[in-house]
XYZ file of C-alpha atoms in Angstrom:
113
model
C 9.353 1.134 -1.676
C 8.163 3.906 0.402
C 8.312 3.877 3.999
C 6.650 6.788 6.513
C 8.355 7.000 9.920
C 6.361 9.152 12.312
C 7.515 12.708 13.377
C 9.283 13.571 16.262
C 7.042 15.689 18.462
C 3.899 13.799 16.878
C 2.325 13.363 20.373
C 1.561 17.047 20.562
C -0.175 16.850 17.304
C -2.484 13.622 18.473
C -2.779 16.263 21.687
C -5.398 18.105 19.193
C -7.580 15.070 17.843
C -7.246 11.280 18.201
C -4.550 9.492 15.916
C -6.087 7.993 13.122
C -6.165 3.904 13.214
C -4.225 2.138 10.530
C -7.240 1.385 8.646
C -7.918 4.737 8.324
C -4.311 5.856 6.695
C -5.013 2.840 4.583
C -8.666 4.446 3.266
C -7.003 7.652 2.858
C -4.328 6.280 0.743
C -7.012 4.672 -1.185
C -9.338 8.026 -1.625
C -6.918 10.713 -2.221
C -2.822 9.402 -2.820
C -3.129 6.599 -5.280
C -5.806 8.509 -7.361
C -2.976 11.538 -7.139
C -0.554 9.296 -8.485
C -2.271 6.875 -10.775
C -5.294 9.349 -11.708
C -8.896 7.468 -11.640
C -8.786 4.349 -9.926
C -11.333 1.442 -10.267
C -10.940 -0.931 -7.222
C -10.896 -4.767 -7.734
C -10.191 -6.453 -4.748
C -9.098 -5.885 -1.258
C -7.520 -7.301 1.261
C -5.013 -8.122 4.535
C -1.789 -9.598 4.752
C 0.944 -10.624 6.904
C 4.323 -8.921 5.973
C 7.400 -9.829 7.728
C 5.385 -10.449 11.461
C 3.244 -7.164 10.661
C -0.409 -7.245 9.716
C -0.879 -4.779 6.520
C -3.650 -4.332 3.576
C -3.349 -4.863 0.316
C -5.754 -3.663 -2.769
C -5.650 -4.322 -6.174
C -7.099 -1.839 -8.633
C -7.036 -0.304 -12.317
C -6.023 2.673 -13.562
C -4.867 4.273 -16.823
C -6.586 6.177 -19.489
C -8.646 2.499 -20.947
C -7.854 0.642 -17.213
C -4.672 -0.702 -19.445
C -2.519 -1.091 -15.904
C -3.265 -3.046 -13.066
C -1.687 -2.359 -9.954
C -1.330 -3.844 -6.465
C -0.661 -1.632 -3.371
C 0.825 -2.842 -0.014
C 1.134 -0.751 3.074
C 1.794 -2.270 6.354
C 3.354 -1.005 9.821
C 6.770 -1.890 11.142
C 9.324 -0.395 13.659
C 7.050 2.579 14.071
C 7.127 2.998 10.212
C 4.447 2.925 7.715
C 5.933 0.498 4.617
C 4.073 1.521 1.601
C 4.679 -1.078 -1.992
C 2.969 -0.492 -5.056
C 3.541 -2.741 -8.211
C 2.143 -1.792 -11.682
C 1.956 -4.125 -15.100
C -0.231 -4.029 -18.218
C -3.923 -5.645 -17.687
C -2.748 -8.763 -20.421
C 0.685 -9.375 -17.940
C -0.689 -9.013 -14.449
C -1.615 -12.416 -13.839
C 1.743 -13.577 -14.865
C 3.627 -11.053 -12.881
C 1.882 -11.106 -9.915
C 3.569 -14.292 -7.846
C 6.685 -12.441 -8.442
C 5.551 -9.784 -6.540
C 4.198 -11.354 -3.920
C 7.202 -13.393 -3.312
C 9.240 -10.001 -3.272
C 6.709 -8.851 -0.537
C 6.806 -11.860 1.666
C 10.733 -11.877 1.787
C 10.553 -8.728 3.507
C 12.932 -8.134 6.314
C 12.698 -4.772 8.419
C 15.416 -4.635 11.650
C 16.476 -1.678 13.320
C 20.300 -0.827 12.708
């Protein structure tokens, strides 16, 4: 699990353009980081969820050299945080694996200390 927490200062930086919207970090993970990571990607299905009080987005996609992997990737906003969960298994296991993923996700529990 990756988690983004925004920079001190940031509101000079918005100062210069307009803060992009959720959605938009979301694309931009989509276009350019998970393609970084994974290499081509081949989108299969999208869509939004509700992690630990927070809306987020979800998408599921392919990747690997003959699609062989199928991952899903989870980024949602909490306590002025960006949560960011990606889970990977081969094409023939996904299915299988999946509603032990989800039930990881939905027993999230972010709190300040």
């Amino acid at each position: 699990m990756t988690y983004l927490e925004d920079a001190q200062g940031s509101g000079y930086l918005e100062s210069l353009g307009s803060k992009p919207t959720f959605d938009d970090n979301f694309d931009f993970e989509i276009r350019y980081m998970l393609p970084e990571v994974f290499g081509k990607i081949e989108i299969v299905e999208q869509g939004k969820a509700q992690i630990n009080g927070a809306s987020g987005r979800w998408v599921r996609f392919r990747s690997g050299k003959n699609e062989e992997l199928i991952s899903i990737f989870y980024m949602y906003p909490k306590l002025n945080q960006t949560f960011k969960i990606t889970g990977t298994a081969p094409s023939e296991h996904f299915e299988q694996i999946q509603p032990y993923f989800t039930s990881i996700i939905e027993s999230f529990n972010s709190s300040e200390l």
